[in-house]
CSV table of C-alpha atoms in Angstrom, one decimal:
chain,number,residue,atom,x,y,z
A,1,MET,CA,9.6,137.2,61.7
A,2,LYS,CA,9.6,134.9,64.7
A,3,ASN,CA,13.0,134.3,66.4
A,4,LEU,CA,13.7,130.7,67.5
A,5,LYS,CA,16.7,130.0,69.7
A,6,TYR,CA,18.1,126.7,70.6
A,7,PRO,CA,17.0,124.8,72.7
A,8,PHE,CA,13.6,125.0,71.0
A,9,ASP,CA,10.9,124.4,73.7
A,10,GLU,CA,7.7,122.5,73.0
A,11,LYS,CA,5.4,125.4,73.9
A,12,SER,CA,7.0,127.9,71.4
A,13,VAL,CA,7.2,125.3,68.7
A,14,ARG,CA,3.5,124.4,69.1
A,15,SER,CA,2.6,128.1,68.9
A,16,LEU,CA,4.0,128.4,65.4
A,17,LYS,CA,1.6,128.4,62.4
A,18,ALA,CA,2.0,127.3,58.8
A,19,GLY,CA,3.1,130.4,56.9
A,20,ASP,CA,5.1,132.0,59.8
A,21,ALA,CA,8.5,133.3,58.7
A,22,VAL,CA,11.1,132.2,61.2
A,23,SER,CA,14.8,133.0,62.0
A,24,ILE,CA,16.7,130.3,63.7
A,25,THR,CA,19.8,130.8,66.0
A,26,GLY,CA,21.8,128.2,67.8
A,27,ARG,CA,22.8,124.6,67.2
A,28,ILE,CA,21.4,122.6,64.3
A,29,TYR,CA,22.5,119.1,63.1
A,30,THR,CA,22.5,117.9,59.5
A,31,GLY,CA,21.2,114.5,58.6
A,32,ARG,CA,19.9,113.1,55.3
A,33,ASP,CA,19.5,109.8,53.5
A,34,LYS,CA,22.3,107.7,55.1
A,35,PHE,CA,21.6,109.1,58.5
A,36,HIS,CA,17.9,108.1,58.4
A,37,LYS,CA,18.6,104.7,57.0
A,38,PHE,CA,21.2,104.2,59.8
A,39,PHE,CA,18.7,105.3,62.4
A,40,ALA,CA,16.0,103.0,61.0
A,41,ASP,CA,18.4,100.1,61.1
A,42,GLY,CA,18.9,100.6,64.8
A,43,GLY,CA,22.0,102.8,64.8
A,44,LYS,CA,22.6,104.8,67.9
A,45,LEU,CA,22.0,108.6,67.5
A,46,PRO,CA,25.4,110.3,67.6
A,47,VAL,CA,24.0,113.5,69.2
A,48,ASP,CA,21.1,114.5,71.4
A,49,PHE,CA,18.3,115.8,69.3
A,50,ARG,CA,16.0,116.6,72.3
A,51,ASP,CA,14.5,120.1,71.7
A,52,GLY,CA,16.9,120.4,68.7
A,53,ALA,CA,16.8,120.8,65.0
A,54,LEU,CA,17.5,118.4,62.2
A,55,TYR,CA,18.5,119.9,58.9
A,56,HIS,CA,18.1,117.9,55.7
A,57,CYS,CA,21.3,119.0,54.1
A,58,GLY,CA,24.5,117.7,52.6
A,59,PRO,CA,26.8,120.7,52.7
A,60,VAL,CA,30.0,121.5,50.8
A,61,VAL,CA,32.6,121.6,53.6
A,62,ILE,CA,36.3,122.3,53.1
A,63,ARG,CA,39.1,121.6,55.5
A,64,ASN,CA,41.2,124.5,56.7
A,65,GLN,CA,44.7,124.2,58.2
A,66,GLY,CA,44.9,124.5,62.0
A,67,SER,CA,44.0,122.6,65.1
A,68,GLY,CA,40.7,121.9,66.7
A,69,ILE,CA,37.6,120.9,64.7
A,70,SER,CA,36.3,124.5,64.1
A,71,ASP,CA,39.6,125.5,62.5
A,72,GLN,CA,39.5,122.4,60.4
A,73,TRP,CA,36.2,122.8,58.7
A,74,ARG,CA,34.4,125.5,56.9
A,75,VAL,CA,31.0,125.3,55.3
A,76,VAL,CA,30.9,127.0,51.9
A,77,ALA,CA,27.5,125.9,50.6
A,78,ALA,CA,24.6,124.5,52.8
A,79,GLY,CA,21.2,124.6,51.2
A,80,PRO,CA,18.4,122.1,52.0
A,81,THR,CA,17.9,118.8,50.2
A,82,THR,CA,14.6,117.2,49.3
A,83,SER,CA,12.8,115.9,52.4
A,84,VAL,CA,10.3,113.5,50.9
A,85,ARG,CA,13.0,110.8,50.7
A,86,GLU,CA,13.0,110.6,54.5
A,87,ASN,CA,9.2,110.1,54.8
A,88,PRO,CA,9.5,106.4,55.6
A,89,TYR,CA,11.8,107.2,58.6
A,90,GLU,CA,10.8,110.5,59.9
A,91,PRO,CA,7.7,109.7,62.1
A,92,ASP,CA,9.7,107.2,64.1
A,93,PHE,CA,12.7,109.6,64.3
A,94,ILE,CA,10.4,112.4,65.6
A,95,ALA,CA,8.9,110.1,68.2
A,96,LYS,CA,12.2,108.7,69.5
A,97,SER,CA,14.5,111.7,69.2
A,98,GLY,CA,12.5,114.5,70.7
A,99,VAL,CA,13.4,116.8,67.8
A,100,ARG,CA,11.4,120.0,67.5
A,101,LEU,CA,12.4,121.5,64.1
A,102,ILE,CA,12.9,119.6,60.8
A,103,ILE,CA,14.4,121.9,58.2
A,104,GLY,CA,14.4,120.9,54.5
A,105,LYS,CA,12.6,121.5,51.2
A,106,GLY,CA,9.5,120.3,49.6
A,107,GLY,CA,7.7,119.2,52.7
A,108,MET,CA,6.8,115.7,54.0
A,109,ASP,CA,3.9,113.3,54.1
A,110,GLU,CA,0.8,112.9,56.2
A,111,LYS,CA,2.3,110.4,58.6
A,112,THR,CA,5.1,112.9,59.3
A,113,LEU,CA,2.6,115.7,59.7
A,114,ALA,CA,0.7,113.5,62.2
A,115,ALA,CA,3.9,112.7,64.1
A,116,MET,CA,4.6,116.4,64.3
A,117,LYS,CA,1.2,117.1,65.8
A,118,LYS,CA,1.5,114.3,68.3
A,119,HIS,CA,5.1,115.1,69.5
A,120,GLY,CA,5.3,118.9,69.0
A,121,CYS,CA,7.5,119.5,66.0
A,122,VAL,CA,7.3,121.7,62.9
A,123,TYR,CA,8.7,121.6,59.4
A,124,ILE,CA,10.6,124.6,58.1
A,125,GLN,CA,11.0,125.2,54.4
A,126,ALA,CA,14.3,126.6,53.4
A,127,VAL,CA,14.9,127.8,49.8
A,128,GLY,CA,16.3,124.9,47.7
A,129,GLY,CA,19.6,125.7,46.0
A,130,GLY,CA,20.3,128.5,48.5
A,131,GLY,CA,23.8,127.1,49.1
A,132,ALA,CA,25.6,130.4,49.6
A,133,ILE,CA,23.0,132.3,51.6
A,134,TYR,CA,22.6,129.5,54.2
A,135,ALA,CA,26.4,129.0,54.4
A,136,ASP,CA,26.5,132.6,55.4
A,137,ALA,CA,24.2,131.8,58.4
A,138,VAL,CA,26.6,129.1,59.6
A,139,LYS,CA,29.0,130.8,62.0
A,140,LYS,CA,30.8,127.8,63.2
A,141,VAL,CA,31.3,124.1,62.6
A,142,ALA,CA,31.3,122.8,66.1
A,143,GLY,CA,31.8,119.1,65.2
A,144,VAL,CA,30.9,116.3,63.0
A,145,SER,CA,29.7,112.7,63.5
A,146,LEU,CA,29.7,109.7,61.2
A,147,LEU,CA,32.0,111.4,58.8
A,148,LYS,CA,34.1,108.3,58.0
A,149,GLU,CA,31.0,106.1,57.7
A,150,PHE,CA,28.9,108.4,55.5
A,151,GLY,CA,31.2,110.7,53.7
A,152,ALA,CA,31.2,114.6,53.9
A,153,ALA,CA,27.9,115.1,52.1
A,154,GLU,CA,26.0,112.7,54.3
A,155,ALA,CA,27.7,113.1,57.7
A,156,VAL,CA,26.0,114.7,60.7
A,157,TRP,CA,27.5,118.2,60.9
A,158,HIS,CA,27.1,120.2,64.2
A,159,LEU,CA,26.4,123.7,62.9
A,160,ASP,CA,26.0,126.9,65.0
A,161,VAL,CA,23.8,129.2,63.0
A,162,VAL,CA,22.7,132.8,63.4
A,163,ASP,CA,19.5,134.1,61.7
A,164,PHE,CA,18.9,131.0,59.5
A,165,CYS,CA,15.7,132.0,57.8
A,166,GLY,CA,12.8,129.9,56.6
A,167,VAL,CA,9.0,129.5,56.5
A,168,VAL,CA,7.0,127.2,58.7
A,169,ALA,CA,5.4,125.0,56.0
A,170,MET,CA,4.0,122.3,58.2
A,171,ASP,CA,2.9,123.1,61.8
A,172,ALA,CA,2.1,121.1,64.9
A,173,HIS,CA,-1.7,121.6,64.3
A,174,GLY,CA,-1.8,119.4,61.2
A,175,HIS,CA,-1.6,122.2,58.6
A,176,SER,CA,0.6,122.1,55.5
A,177,LEU,CA,1.2,124.9,53.0
A,178,PHE,CA,2.1,122.3,50.4
A,179,ASP,CA,-1.3,120.5,50.6
A,180,LYS,CA,-3.1,123.6,49.7
A,181,VAL,CA,-0.9,124.3,46.6
A,182,ARG,CA,-1.1,120.7,45.6
A,183,ARG,CA,-4.9,120.6,45.8
A,184,ASN,CA,-5.3,123.9,43.9
A,185,SER,CA,-2.9,123.0,41.2
A,186,LYS,CA,-4.6,119.6,40.7
A,187,GLU,CA,-7.9,121.4,40.2
A,188,ALA,CA,-6.3,123.8,37.8
A,189,LEU,CA,-4.9,120.9,35.8
A,190,GLY,CA,-8.3,119.3,35.7
A,191,ASN,CA,-9.6,122.4,34.1
A,192,LEU,CA,-6.9,122.5,31.5
A,193,ILE,CA,-6.9,118.9,30.3
B,1,MET,CA,51.9,122.0,39.6
B,2,SER,CA,49.0,121.7,37.2
B,3,SER,CA,49.1,122.6,33.5
B,4,PRO,CA,47.5,125.8,32.1
B,5,LEU,CA,44.8,123.7,30.5
B,6,VAL,CA,43.9,122.1,33.9
B,7,ASN,CA,43.8,125.5,35.5
B,8,LYS,CA,41.4,126.7,32.7
B,9,LEU,CA,39.1,123.8,33.4
B,10,VAL,CA,39.2,124.3,37.1
B,11,ALA,CA,38.2,128.0,36.4
B,12,LEU,CA,35.4,126.7,34.2
B,13,ILE,CA,34.2,124.4,37.0
B,14,ARG,CA,34.4,127.3,39.5
B,15,SER,CA,32.4,129.7,37.4
B,16,THR,CA,29.8,127.1,36.5
B,17,SER,CA,29.3,126.3,40.1
B,18,SER,CA,29.2,129.8,41.4
B,19,SER,CA,27.4,131.9,38.8
B,20,LEU,CA,24.2,131.3,36.7
B,21,PRO,CA,24.2,132.0,33.0
B,22,GLN,CA,22.9,135.4,32.1
B,23,ASP,CA,19.7,134.1,30.4
B,24,VAL,CA,18.7,132.2,33.5
B,25,LEU,CA,19.4,135.1,35.8
B,26,LYS,CA,17.5,137.4,33.6
B,27,ALA,CA,14.5,135.0,33.6
B,28,ILE,CA,14.5,134.8,37.5
B,29,LYS,CA,14.7,138.6,37.7
B,30,SER,CA,11.8,139.1,35.4
B,31,ALA,CA,9.8,136.5,37.3
B,32,ALA,CA,10.6,138.3,40.6
B,33,ARG,CA,9.0,141.5,39.2
B,34,LYS,CA,5.8,139.7,38.3
B,35,GLU,CA,5.1,138.1,41.8
B,36,ARG,CA,3.0,139.9,44.3
B,37,LYS,CA,5.0,142.0,46.7
B,38,GLY,CA,5.5,140.3,50.1
B,39,SER,CA,4.2,137.0,48.9
B,40,SER,CA,6.1,133.7,49.6
B,41,ALA,CA,6.9,133.6,45.9
B,42,ALA,CA,8.5,137.0,45.9
B,43,VAL,CA,10.5,136.2,49.1
B,44,VAL,CA,11.8,132.9,47.6
B,45,LEU,CA,12.8,134.6,44.4
B,46,LYS,CA,14.6,137.4,46.3
B,47,THR,CA,16.4,134.8,48.4
B,48,ILE,CA,17.5,133.0,45.2
B,49,LEU,CA,18.8,136.3,43.7
B,50,ASP,CA,20.6,137.3,46.9
B,51,ASN,CA,22.1,133.8,47.1
B,52,CYS,CA,23.4,134.0,43.5
B,53,ALA,CA,25.0,137.4,44.2
B,54,ILE,CA,26.8,136.1,47.3
B,55,ALA,CA,28.0,132.9,45.5
B,56,ARG,CA,29.2,134.9,42.5
B,57,LYS,CA,31.1,137.4,44.6
B,58,ARG,CA,32.9,134.6,46.5
B,59,GLY,CA,33.4,132.2,43.6
B,60,MET,CA,31.8,129.5,45.7
B,61,PRO,CA,29.0,127.0,44.9
B,62,LEU,CA,25.6,128.7,44.6
B,63,CYS,CA,24.0,125.4,45.4
B,64,GLN,CA,25.6,122.7,47.7
B,65,ASP,CA,24.4,120.0,45.3
B,66,THR,CA,27.0,120.5,42.7
B,67,GLY,CA,25.3,117.6,40.8
B,68,THR,CA,26.3,115.3,38.1
B,69,LEU,CA,29.1,116.8,36.1
B,70,THR,CA,28.6,116.4,32.4
B,71,PHE,CA,31.3,117.6,30.0
B,72,PHE,CA,30.6,118.0,26.3
B,73,VAL,CA,33.9,118.3,24.6
B,74,ASP,CA,34.4,119.2,20.9
B,75,GLU,CA,35.8,116.2,19.1
B,76,ARG,CA,38.6,118.3,17.7
B,77,LEU,CA,39.9,118.6,21.3
B,78,ARG,CA,39.9,114.8,21.9
B,79,ARG,CA,43.7,114.6,22.1
B,80,LYS,CA,44.1,117.7,24.2
B,81,VAL,CA,41.2,117.6,26.6
B,82,THR,CA,41.6,113.9,27.6
B,83,PRO,CA,39.6,112.1,30.4
B,84,ALA,CA,42.8,112.3,32.5
B,85,VAL,CA,43.0,116.1,32.1
B,86,ILE,CA,39.3,116.5,33.0
B,87,ARG,CA,39.6,114.2,36.0
B,88,LYS,CA,42.6,116.2,37.3
B,89,ALA,CA,40.6,119.4,37.1
B,90,VAL,CA,37.6,117.8,38.8
B,91,ALA,CA,39.8,116.5,41.6
B,92,LEU,CA,41.4,119.9,42.1
B,93,ALA,CA,38.1,121.7,42.0
B,94,THR,CA,36.8,119.3,44.7
B,95,GLU,CA,39.7,119.9,46.9
B,96,LYS,CA,39.2,123.7,46.7
B,97,GLY,CA,35.5,123.4,47.6
B,98,TYR,CA,34.1,124.4,44.2
B,99,LEU,CA,32.5,121.0,44.1
B,100,ARG,CA,30.9,118.8,46.8
B,101,LYS,CA,32.2,115.3,47.5
B,102,ASN,CA,29.3,114.1,45.5
B,103,THR,CA,30.2,110.7,44.0
B,104,ILE,CA,28.9,107.6,45.7
B,105,ASP,CA,29.6,103.9,44.8
B,106,ALA,CA,26.2,102.4,44.0
B,107,VAL,CA,27.1,99.0,45.4
B,108,THR,CA,29.3,99.7,48.5
B,109,GLY,CA,28.0,103.2,49.3
B,110,LYS,CA,31.6,104.4,49.5
B,111,SER,CA,32.2,108.1,48.7
B,112,TYR,CA,34.8,108.9,46.0
B,113,ASP,CA,36.3,112.0,47.6
B,114,ASP,CA,37.8,113.4,44.4
B,115,ASN,CA,34.6,112.9,42.4
B,116,CYS,CA,36.4,110.7,40.0
B,117,ALA,CA,35.3,107.1,39.4
B,118,GLU,CA,34.1,104.8,36.6
B,119,GLY,CA,31.7,107.0,34.5
B,120,ALA,CA,32.2,110.0,36.7
B,121,PRO,CA,32.4,112.8,35.6
B,122,VAL,CA,30.3,112.1,32.5
B,123,LEU,CA,32.3,113.0,29.4
B,124,HIS,CA,30.9,113.2,25.8
B,125,TYR,CA,33.0,114.0,22.8
B,126,VAL,CA,30.7,115.7,20.4
B,127,SER,CA,31.0,116.5,16.7
B,128,GLY,CA,30.6,120.0,15.4
B,129,SER,CA,27.1,119.2,14.0
B,130,ARG,CA,25.7,118.8,17.6
B,131,GLU,CA,27.2,122.0,18.6
B,132,SER,CA,24.2,124.0,19.5
B,133,ARG,CA,25.7,123.5,22.9
B,134,GLY,CA,26.0,126.9,24.6
B,135,SER,CA,28.4,128.5,22.2
B,136,ARG,CA,27.7,130.3,19.0
B,137,ASP,CA,31.3,130.4,18.0
B,138,SER,CA,33.0,128.0,15.7
B,139,ARG,CA,36.1,127.7,17.9
B,140,PRO,CA,36.1,124.3,19.7
B,141,THR,CA,34.5,124.5,23.1
B,142,VAL,CA,34.2,122.5,26.3
B,143,THR,CA,30.7,122.8,27.9
B,144,LEU,CA,30.0,121.9,31.4
B,145,VAL,CA,26.6,121.2,32.9
B,146,MET,CA,26.0,120.7,36.6
B,147,LYS,CA,22.6,119.1,37.4
B,148,GLY,CA,21.6,118.5,41.0
B,149,GLY,CA,20.0,115.3,42.2
B,150,GLY,CA,16.8,116.9,43.4
B,151,SER,CA,16.0,118.0,39.9
B,152,GLU,CA,17.2,114.8,38.3
B,153,ASN,CA,14.9,112.8,40.6
B,154,MET,CA,11.9,114.7,39.1
B,155,SER,CA,12.5,113.8,35.5
B,156,ARG,CA,10.0,111.3,34.1
B,157,GLN,CA,8.9,109.4,31.0
B,158,TYR,CA,5.4,108.7,29.8
B,159,SER,CA,4.3,106.0,27.2
B,160,LEU,CA,1.4,107.0,25.0
B,161,PRO,CA,-1.4,106.2,25.1
B,162,ASP,CA,-1.8,106.9,28.8
B,163,ALA,CA,-5.2,105.6,29.9
B,164,ALA,CA,-5.1,107.3,33.3
B,165,LEU,CA,-4.6,110.7,31.7
B,166,GLY,CA,-6.7,110.1,28.7
B,167,ALA,CA,-3.8,111.0,26.6
B,168,GLY,CA,-3.5,109.7,23.0
B,169,ARG,CA,-0.7,109.5,20.5
B,170,ASP,CA,-0.7,113.1,19.2
B,171,LEU,CA,0.5,116.5,20.3
B,172,ALA,CA,-2.6,116.9,22.4
B,173,GLY,CA,-1.5,113.8,24.3
B,174,VAL,CA,2.1,115.1,24.6
B,175,ARG,CA,0.7,118.3,26.2
B,176,MET,CA,-1.3,116.4,28.8
B,177,CYS,CA,1.8,114.4,29.8
B,178,VAL,CA,3.9,117.5,30.2
B,179,LEU,CA,1.3,119.4,32.3
B,180,ASP,CA,0.7,116.3,34.4
B,181,ALA,CA,4.4,116.1,35.0
B,182,VAL,CA,4.5,119.7,36.2
B,183,GLN,CA,1.6,119.2,38.6
B,184,LYS,CA,3.2,116.0,40.0
B,185,ILE,CA,6.6,117.6,40.4
B,186,GLN,CA,5.2,120.6,42.3
B,187,GLY,CA,8.1,122.5,43.9
B,188,TYR,CA,10.2,119.4,44.6
B,189,GLY,CA,12.8,119.9,41.9
B,190,CYS,CA,13.5,123.4,43.1
B,191,ALA,CA,11.0,125.5,41.2
B,192,PRO,CA,10.9,127.6,39.2
B,193,GLY,CA,12.5,125.1,36.9
B,194,ILE,CA,13.1,124.5,33.2
B,195,LEU,CA,11.7,121.6,31.2
B,196,GLY,CA,13.5,119.7,28.5
B,197,VAL,CA,11.0,117.6,26.6
B,198,CYS,CA,11.6,114.9,24.0
B,199,ILE,CA,8.7,113.6,21.9
B,200,GLY,CA,9.4,110.1,20.5
B,201,GLY,CA,12.8,108.3,20.4
B,202,ASP,CA,13.5,105.1,22.5
B,203,ARG,CA,13.6,105.3,26.3
B,204,ALA,CA,17.3,106.0,26.4
B,205,THR,CA,17.5,108.6,23.6
B,206,GLY,CA,14.3,110.2,25.0
B,207,TYR,CA,16.2,111.1,28.2
B,208,GLU,CA,19.3,112.1,26.4
B,209,VAL,CA,17.5,114.4,23.9
B,210,ALA,CA,15.3,115.8,26.6
B,211,LYS,CA,18.3,116.6,28.7
B,212,GLU,CA,20.2,118.2,25.8
B,213,GLN,CA,17.4,120.7,25.4
B,214,LEU,CA,18.4,122.2,28.8
B,215,LEU,CA,21.5,123.5,27.0
B,216,ARG,CA,19.4,125.8,24.9
B,217,PRO,CA,19.5,129.4,26.1
B,218,LEU,CA,16.1,130.5,27.5
B,219,ASP,CA,16.2,133.6,25.3
B,220,GLU,CA,17.2,131.9,22.1
B,221,ARG,CA,15.6,133.1,18.9
B,222,THR,CA,12.7,130.8,18.0
B,223,ASP,CA,13.1,131.4,14.3
B,224,LYS,CA,16.3,129.3,14.6
B,225,ILE,CA,14.3,126.2,15.5
B,226,GLY,CA,12.3,126.2,12.3
B,227,GLN,CA,9.5,124.0,13.5
B,228,THR,CA,6.5,126.2,14.2
B,229,GLU,CA,4.5,123.3,15.7
B,230,ILE,CA,7.2,122.8,18.3
B,231,VAL,CA,7.6,126.6,19.0
B,232,LYS,CA,3.9,126.9,19.5
B,233,LEU,CA,3.8,124.0,21.9
B,234,GLU,CA,6.7,125.4,23.9
B,235,LYS,CA,5.0,128.7,24.4
B,236,ARG,CA,1.6,127.1,25.2
B,237,LEU,CA,3.2,124.7,27.8
B,238,LEU,CA,5.0,127.5,29.5
B,239,LYS,CA,1.9,129.6,29.8
B,240,GLU,CA,-0.3,126.8,31.0
B,241,ALA,CA,2.3,125.4,33.5
B,242,ASN,CA,2.6,128.8,35.1
B,243,ALA,CA,-1.2,128.9,35.4
B,244,LEU,CA,-1.1,125.9,37.8
B,245,GLY,CA,-0.1,128.2,40.6
B,246,ILE,CA,2.6,126.0,42.1
B,247,GLY,CA,5.1,128.8,42.3
B,248,PRO,CA,8.7,129.1,43.5
B,249,MET,CA,9.6,126.1,45.8
B,250,GLY,CA,5.9,125.0,45.6
B,251,LEU,CA,4.7,127.7,48.0
B,252,GLY,CA,2.3,129.1,45.4
B,253,GLY,CA,2.8,131.9,42.9
B,254,LYS,CA,2.9,132.8,39.2
B,255,THR,CA,6.3,131.3,38.4
B,256,THR,CA,6.4,127.5,38.3
B,257,LEU,CA,8.7,127.3,35.2
B,258,LEU,CA,11.2,129.6,33.6
B,259,GLY,CA,11.2,127.9,30.3
B,260,VAL,CA,10.1,124.9,28.2
B,261,LYS,CA,12.3,123.4,25.4
B,262,VAL,CA,10.9,120.7,23.2
B,263,ALA,CA,12.5,118.5,20.6
B,264,ALA,CA,11.2,115.5,18.6
B,265,ARG,CA,12.8,112.2,17.4
B,266,THR,CA,11.5,109.5,15.2
B,267,ARG,CA,9.9,106.5,16.9
B,268,VAL,CA,9.0,102.9,16.0
B,269,PRO,CA,5.3,102.1,15.4
B,270,ALA,CA,4.9,100.4,18.8
B,271,SER,CA,6.5,103.1,21.0
B,272,PHE,CA,5.5,106.7,21.7
B,273,PHE,CA,7.5,108.1,24.6
B,274,VAL,CA,7.2,111.5,26.0
B,275,THR,CA,10.2,112.3,28.2
B,276,VAL,CA,10.4,115.2,30.6
B,277,ALA,CA,13.8,116.3,31.9
B,278,TYR,CA,13.5,118.7,34.9
B,279,MET,CA,16.2,121.3,35.6
B,280,CYS,CA,16.1,123.4,38.8
B,281,TRP,CA,16.4,127.2,38.8
B,282,ALA,CA,20.1,126.5,39.6
B,283,CYS,CA,20.7,125.7,35.9
B,284,ARG,CA,24.4,125.7,35.8
B,285,ARG,CA,25.9,125.5,32.4
B,286,ARG,CA,28.9,127.2,30.9
B,287,SER,CA,31.3,127.0,27.9
B,288,LEU,CA,35.0,127.5,27.5
B,289,GLN,CA,36.6,128.1,24.2
B,290,ILE,CA,40.0,126.6,23.6
C-alpha cells in the first residue's frame, strides 16, 4: 500500500504504476457532471486544484445543528460515481487545473489517459457503491462550493480524508488496467459467439 | 408529527437504503470465496462486504446513489398508502439522510430537495396477480426498489436481427445480445451485477418487464418458473458471462454477474426486442407487509 498525502507532488504521482494500491490522506474535492459542464462553459474554478485531487462523487450529506461549516455538514455516504461521463471535459481540466489525482469508478478514455501522461496525473479506482466505507474515511467537511447552483449531490465538497483507499487503474505512463480486461473479455466473447 | 404509517414507510426506506436483501448478500459472500486470494476481485468484494456491514450497523445508505425510488403498492392498499403518504415518507427520509437529494428537474436542472416532484418517486399500484414481488405472503405489501443511475445507464435494448452481431430471431440470437451487453457494460454498472432480461414485447414493456425480473430473489426455486427453456438459458448466460473475466468493478476476476433472470412476452411479427436491465451489486429491494 502506497501512502499519498496532500499536496500530491508530481514526482510521487509519476512514480505510481497501474495496479498499485494507494491510501490517500488530506484534502480532496468532489466534482461531477454539473461541475465539469460548468468548467467547460468557462466557469471559474471555485478552489485551487493544483497538486490536488478531484473525486467523482455526489455524496449524501446531512446538515447538523451548530455554527461553522464543519458543524453544519456531515457526510453519510460518499462512494464514487461513473467517470466516463466526464471524458469530454477531463483532458482540458487536467491541463488547466494542475490536478494530480482523479478518483472515480470505471476508468476514462484514451484522451484522458494521454492528458494524464502529459501533465502528471493518475486515475484511482474506488469501489463503486462503497458509500459507507468511504464516508468513514471522511473526517471533516471543510467547506462547500457551488452548493446553491448545483444542489447537494453535485456541489464541490471540500473533504478532509484519512486513509481513503483505492487502486491506481490508469497511471502517468499510459497504462490502464481497464484496457487489458476489455481486450481479454472481447476475445473471450469472440470465442463464445 | 407523522402518522404510524408514514413512520413505517420511513423505516422501509431506511432499511432498503442501508441493508442488502439476504439473497444478494449470500451471493456476494459466495463469490468472494471463489476469487483468488489477494486479487483485485477479492479485495473489491471484501470492500463491498465491509461497506455493507458498516451501512447496516449505522442504518445509513450503503451507496450514496440512493437511486430512482420505485414503490410497488398492492392495489388493496390504494386508499391507505396514497401518493401523499409515500411522498411524506420520502421527504422525511431525505431530511434524515437515508436518501440523497437525488431528484433533478430535466429542463431547468433544479434540484428537488425533498425528492418529490411530478413522477418522483415512481409509484405503481399492482394487482395481486403480479405479486411475485418480493413477498411470498398473501398479506398486502409495499415493495421498494432503489436503483442507482450508474446501473440504469448500462441497461440497453437490441432489435433482432442484429447484423453486427450476426444474431438472428431465435434464442441463440437472444444469447448473443445478452453476452454482448455484458462485454460492453464491463464493470461500469458496478459489477458484479444482476441482469433482468425480456425477450419480446414492445420497447416500453421490454424495459418494464426486464426491470421487474430484478425483483426475483437470486435463490428462487427454478421449478416455480415452469419454462425449462428459460431456466436453461438463465443458467447458461450466467456461466458464460462469468467466463468473460470482467470481474468485480471491471478489474478482472471470476465474478461478473451474480444472477440472470429472464422473462418473455409476445411480440408483433415486425419486432423482436431483447431488453437487458442492469442492476448493480447494490440491489436494494425490500417489502413491508401492512
